[in-house]
XYZ file of N, CA and C in Angstrom:
438
model
N 0.879 -0.951 0.020
C -0.188 -0.357 -0.253
C 1.134 1.142 0.111
N 0.548 2.061 -0.689
C 1.239 3.362 -0.896
C 1.012 4.564 0.224
N 1.675 5.285 0.490
C 1.837 6.296 1.462
C 0.425 7.004 1.630
N 0.127 7.481 0.593
C -1.097 8.532 0.319
C -2.501 7.355 0.682
N -2.823 6.147 0.174
C -3.677 5.277 0.733
C -3.594 4.967 2.489
N -2.648 5.030 3.009
C -2.290 5.014 4.354
C -2.559 5.917 4.997
N -2.489 7.026 4.290
C -2.651 8.328 5.341
C -4.217 8.543 4.960
N -5.050 8.220 3.920
C -6.453 8.069 4.061
C -6.995 7.880 5.079
N -6.118 6.577 6.006
C -6.925 5.794 7.184
C -6.830 6.643 8.356
N -6.312 7.928 8.372
C -6.275 8.613 9.496
C -7.335 9.392 9.758
N -8.387 9.371 10.996
C -9.282 9.865 10.943
C -9.192 11.782 11.170
N -10.085 12.078 10.413
C -9.908 13.833 10.086
C -10.848 14.189 11.429
N -10.250 14.962 12.103
C -10.647 15.406 13.474
C -11.580 16.688 13.480
N -11.774 17.411 12.067
C -12.259 18.576 11.631
C -13.723 18.691 11.681
N -14.591 19.563 12.152
C -15.782 19.531 12.156
C -16.158 19.680 10.686
N -17.532 19.692 10.141
C -17.951 19.551 8.987
C -17.670 21.090 8.088
N -17.530 22.269 8.468
C -17.723 23.209 8.176
C -15.917 23.584 7.649
N -16.013 24.595 6.599
C -14.684 24.503 6.530
C -13.661 23.987 5.862
N -14.206 22.802 5.378
C -13.077 21.556 5.010
C -13.013 21.866 3.419
N -11.711 22.620 3.165
C -11.736 23.045 1.423
C -10.742 22.030 0.743
N -9.738 21.400 1.773
C -9.374 20.387 1.033
C -9.388 19.095 1.982
N -9.358 17.659 1.660
C -9.320 16.702 2.118
C -8.130 16.605 3.109
N -8.676 15.867 4.610
C -7.408 15.795 5.540
C -6.299 15.168 4.857
N -6.149 14.255 4.095
C -5.135 13.374 3.646
C -4.061 14.420 2.640
N -5.051 14.927 2.142
C -4.334 16.065 0.907
C -3.290 16.976 1.998
N -3.921 17.309 3.090
C -3.446 18.470 3.869
C -1.815 17.695 4.387
N -2.094 16.269 4.837
C -0.992 15.614 5.761
C -0.194 15.624 4.241
N -0.505 14.858 3.096
C 0.683 14.466 2.140
C 1.419 15.978 1.774
N 0.727 17.164 1.749
C 1.369 18.209 1.516
C 2.392 18.791 2.692
N 2.092 18.395 3.811
C 2.982 18.645 5.216
C 4.168 17.745 4.786
N 3.963 16.578 4.496
C 5.083 15.590 4.368
C 5.787 15.920 3.299
N 5.533 16.011 1.900
C 6.294 16.384 1.049
C 6.842 17.978 1.089
N 6.462 18.854 1.796
C 7.211 19.969 1.854
C 8.474 19.761 2.916
N 8.155 18.670 4.218
C 9.061 18.538 5.014
C 10.281 18.254 4.275
N 9.766 16.966 3.414
C 11.003 16.225 2.915
C 11.821 17.055 1.956
N 11.345 18.226 1.175
C 11.988 19.237 0.799
C 12.496 20.281 1.785
N 12.772 20.032 2.641
C 13.320 20.973 3.341
C 12.342 22.420 4.242
N 11.252 22.378 3.734
C 10.379 23.274 4.300
C 9.869 23.019 5.750
N 10.119 23.682 6.929
C 9.649 23.553 7.918
C 8.521 24.761 8.193
N 8.181 24.683 9.333
C 7.076 25.637 9.664
C 5.718 25.472 8.703
N 4.766 26.361 9.812
C 3.446 26.818 8.692
C 4.089 27.754 7.503
N 4.259 28.744 7.748
C 4.604 29.635 6.508
C 5.662 28.778 5.457
N 6.461 28.195 5.648
C 6.990 27.779 4.732
C 6.651 26.519 4.202
N 5.417 26.051 4.720
C 4.998 24.528 4.043
C 3.992 25.222 2.852
N 3.370 26.378 3.485
C 2.471 27.498 2.595
C 3.037 27.791 1.334
N 4.471 28.630 1.225
C 5.330 28.633 0.290
C 5.597 27.493 -0.564
N 5.600 26.559 0.124
C 6.203 25.174 -0.620
C 5.186 24.944 -1.558
N 3.905 25.246 -1.057
C 2.541 24.736 -2.033
C 2.244 25.979 -3.166
N 2.347 27.150 -2.504
C 2.419 28.116 -3.740
C 3.070 28.100 -4.880
N 4.735 27.670 -4.582
C 6.020 27.601 -5.303
C 5.524 26.668 -6.401
N 4.645 25.228 -5.553
C 4.715 24.321 -6.580
C 3.201 23.626 -6.792
N 2.517 24.775 -6.725
C 0.942 24.795 -6.802
C 0.877 23.770 -8.279
N 1.056 23.841 -9.228
C 0.828 23.094 -10.618
C 1.499 21.924 -10.375
N 2.508 21.485 -9.954
C 2.789 19.823 -9.542
C 1.641 19.384 -8.649
N 1.572 19.915 -7.495
C 0.541 19.656 -6.636
C -0.597 19.217 -7.005
N -1.109 20.274 -7.816
C -2.750 19.974 -8.202
C -2.669 18.901 -9.054
N -1.541 18.058 -9.847
C -1.605 17.456 -10.797
C -1.374 16.088 -10.002
N -0.451 16.058 -9.015
C -0.176 14.495 -8.161
C -1.302 14.276 -7.201
N -2.060 15.136 -6.518
C -2.943 15.074 -5.637
C -4.569 15.112 -5.928
N -4.719 15.406 -7.599
C -5.929 15.826 -8.126
C -6.899 16.798 -7.554
N -6.053 17.973 -7.036
C -6.624 19.367 -6.801
C -7.576 20.074 -7.970
N -8.845 20.615 -7.838
C -9.177 21.187 -8.829
C -8.469 22.578 -8.961
N -7.991 22.945 -10.214
C -7.222 24.151 -10.374
C -7.792 25.440 -9.718
N -8.983 25.613 -9.371
C -9.951 26.769 -9.009
C -9.978 27.161 -7.186
N -9.412 25.847 -6.760
C -9.032 25.667 -5.078
C -7.650 26.294 -4.957
N -7.543 27.212 -4.204
C -6.035 28.074 -3.716
C -5.348 26.656 -2.917
N -4.256 26.932 -3.268
C -3.095 25.811 -2.142
C -3.520 26.360 -0.680
N -3.315 25.737 0.222
C -3.781 26.173 1.686
C -2.595 26.892 2.103
N -3.251 27.595 3.047
C -2.291 28.763 3.578
C -1.558 28.247 4.637
N -1.080 29.387 5.592
C -0.245 28.827 6.815
C -1.226 28.463 8.191
N -2.493 29.086 8.079
C -3.373 28.665 9.011
C -3.934 27.360 8.796
N -3.921 26.780 7.551
C -4.281 25.528 7.507
C -3.538 24.584 7.878
N -2.183 24.768 7.827
C -1.403 23.876 8.534
C -1.182 23.978 9.719
N -1.443 25.309 10.155
C -1.459 25.409 11.938
C -2.530 24.538 12.506
N -3.740 24.666 11.893
C -5.034 23.819 12.438
C -4.594 22.168 12.102
N -3.891 21.803 11.171
C -3.569 20.473 10.778
C -2.676 20.093 12.100
N -1.657 20.516 12.238
C -0.699 20.232 13.344
C -1.281 20.341 14.624
N -2.369 20.868 14.807
C -2.940 20.959 15.935
C -3.975 20.025 16.132
N -4.466 19.730 15.567
C -5.561 18.624 15.206
C -4.999 17.026 15.023
N -3.955 16.652 14.264
C -3.548 15.795 13.958
C -3.046 14.725 14.828
N -3.583 13.384 14.858
C -3.111 12.802 16.064
C -1.765 12.110 15.122
N -0.469 12.713 16.140
C 0.928 12.370 16.271
C 0.930 10.865 15.649
N 0.488 9.904 17.415
C 0.593 8.743 17.315
C 0.516 7.743 16.161
N -0.942 8.416 15.800
C -1.747 7.511 14.186
C -1.068 7.950 13.061
N -0.265 9.266 12.734
C 0.695 9.472 11.662
C 1.873 8.712 11.794
N 2.642 8.774 13.313
C 4.034 8.197 13.212
C 3.574 6.600 12.750
N 2.409 5.969 13.583
C 2.220 4.741 13.061
C 2.213 4.363 11.785
N 1.620 5.101 10.787
C 1.265 5.176 9.730
C 2.552 5.006 8.719
N 3.208 6.159 9.171
C 4.366 6.234 8.379
C 5.837 5.336 8.782
N 5.550 4.980 9.934
C 6.210 3.552 10.366
C 6.384 2.552 9.417
N 4.719 2.004 9.343
C 4.404 0.877 8.481
C 4.479 1.377 6.824
N 4.770 2.276 6.698
C 4.836 2.287 5.003
C 6.527 2.411 4.947
N 7.352 3.080 5.997
C 8.944 2.422 6.013
C 9.191 1.186 5.865
N 8.574 0.760 6.593
C 8.970 -0.961 6.555
C 8.525 -1.825 5.540
N 7.417 -1.319 4.764
C 7.264 -1.619 3.779
C 8.380 -1.751 2.534
N 9.445 -0.815 2.668
C 10.704 -0.728 1.987
C 11.641 -1.085 2.572
N 11.996 -1.811 4.157
C 13.071 -1.978 4.588
C 12.648 -2.579 6.153
N 12.959 -3.938 6.032
C 12.993 -4.651 7.340
C 14.365 -4.808 8.082
N 14.453 -4.071 8.992
C 15.761 -4.099 9.591
C 16.123 -5.240 10.440
N 17.156 -5.894 10.512
C 17.268 -7.126 10.741
C 18.233 -6.841 12.104
N 17.883 -7.877 13.123
C 18.560 -8.162 14.345
C 20.043 -7.305 14.290
N 20.473 -6.677 14.823
C 22.084 -6.187 14.724
C 22.286 -5.407 14.023
N 20.971 -4.702 13.575
C 21.312 -3.508 12.648
C 21.762 -2.034 13.246
N 22.165 -1.168 12.833
C 22.973 -0.446 13.156
C 21.725 0.749 13.865
N 22.166 1.710 14.598
C 21.259 2.215 15.207
C 21.715 3.880 15.393
N 20.957 4.809 14.452
C 21.347 6.028 14.421
C 21.109 6.979 15.838
N 21.687 7.743 16.200
C 21.419 8.714 16.924
C 21.732 10.283 16.921
N 21.341 10.940 17.665
C 21.459 12.310 17.702
C 21.376 13.241 18.873
N 22.155 13.876 18.941
C 22.134 14.737 20.423
C 22.350 16.367 20.362
N 21.399 17.156 21.003
C 21.130 18.293 20.938
C 20.837 19.086 22.240
N 21.813 20.260 22.096
C 21.501 21.082 23.428
C 20.532 22.107 23.133
N 19.677 22.557 24.052
C 18.847 23.924 23.812
C 20.052 25.034 23.707
N 19.557 26.044 22.646
C 20.599 27.435 22.625
C 20.290 27.926 23.505
N 21.550 28.451 23.969
C 21.618 29.790 24.897
C 21.836 28.524 26.150
N 21.933 27.719 26.251
C 22.004 26.796 27.680
C 23.430 26.441 27.838
N 24.309 26.468 27.125
C 25.641 25.960 27.012
C 26.435 27.149 27.578
N 27.403 26.878 28.576
C 28.328 27.612 29.428
C 29.797 27.382 29.598
N 30.235 27.750 29.733
C 31.912 27.440 30.025
C 32.134 25.861 30.745
N 31.089 25.825 31.639
C 31.022 24.567 32.645
C 30.454 23.471 31.963
N 29.380 23.861 30.870
C 28.909 22.785 30.661
C 27.721 22.858 30.022
N 26.854 21.948 29.714
C 25.088 22.600 29.202
C 24.487 21.910 30.132
N 23.108 22.894 30.508
C 22.140 22.677 31.613
C 21.012 21.646 30.840
N 21.156 21.636 29.510
C 20.112 20.542 29.001
C 20.557 20.058 28.008
N 20.735 18.471 27.374
C 21.195 17.857 26.586
C 19.950 17.009 26.393
N 19.465 16.695 24.974
C 18.547 15.576 24.691
C 19.320 14.651 23.847
N 19.273 13.294 23.984
C 20.078 12.068 22.983
C 18.735 11.529 22.521
N 18.564 11.482 21.050
C 17.644 10.746 20.608
C 18.259 9.245 19.858
N 17.491 8.041 20.162
C 18.229 6.896 19.043
C 16.982 6.400 18.241
N 17.076 6.092 17.379
C 15.828 5.290 16.725
C 16.719 3.924 16.170
N 15.893 2.731 16.100
C 16.188 1.665 16.150
C 14.836 0.904 15.454
N 14.746 -0.436 15.434
C 13.514 -1.041 14.485
C 12.356 -0.536 15.386
N 11.854 0.614 14.742
C 10.639 1.198 15.300
C 10.044 1.631 16.420
N 11.185 2.057 17.188
C 11.185 2.527 18.404
C 11.966 4.074 18.489
N 11.480 4.617 19.192
C 12.348 6.050 19.653
C 12.624 5.956 20.606
N 13.817 6.599 21.485
C 13.779 6.641 22.601
C 14.288 8.054 22.751
N 14.111 8.817 23.835
C 14.525 10.129 24.087
C 14.468 10.166 25.491
N 15.992 10.435 25.916
C 16.406 10.293 27.230
C 16.807 11.756 27.746
N 16.794 12.356 28.795
C 17.341 13.347 29.056
C 18.754 13.007 29.987
N 19.982 13.550 29.908
C 21.049 13.305 30.155
C 21.467 14.256 31.674
N 22.058 14.107 32.507
C 22.463 14.658 33.731
C 23.212 15.739 33.001
N 23.462 16.885 33.794
C 24.330 18.453 32.945
C 25.622 17.866 33.035
N 26.508 17.823 32.247
C 27.977 17.294 31.713
C 28.789 18.404 31.778
N 29.724 18.323 31.676
C 31.019 19.370 31.749
C 31.375 19.193 30.378
N 32.145 20.595 29.807
C 32.668 19.968 28.548
C 34.014 20.011 28.460
N 34.358 19.098 27.710
C 35.907 18.856 27.511
C 36.627 20.273 27.499
N 38.160 20.450 27.852
C 38.775 21.626 27.333
C 39.152 21.202 25.812
């Protein structure tokens, strides 16, 4: 099953009024924009405006319907179930690759801006992802090495 078909299974939490776009279309546009490096409500709306012709062809939107604006993406992210979206995206990814036991695990660590001092970092977040699970752990304050 392709990603669009799977996204259609996410329940639409919106009321009956003001639904210019199907819910799955907004999800697809948000994912496409994110894959292309557009982050945030304004940038996703910019992505849609810049690529309107291609988007209308791919998702079969009528030409007379304008592309979603910033507030459409804001409402989308406030209403979508992140767990449902993550589960569907995970299932779609697994259709391409099945990690085997002993697979490599990707990890990344970040500190929040302005929390680093000469003596250390006040907050560090480390994230690792492996076979379908993400773990986020907060580490204790650590001293920077010289």
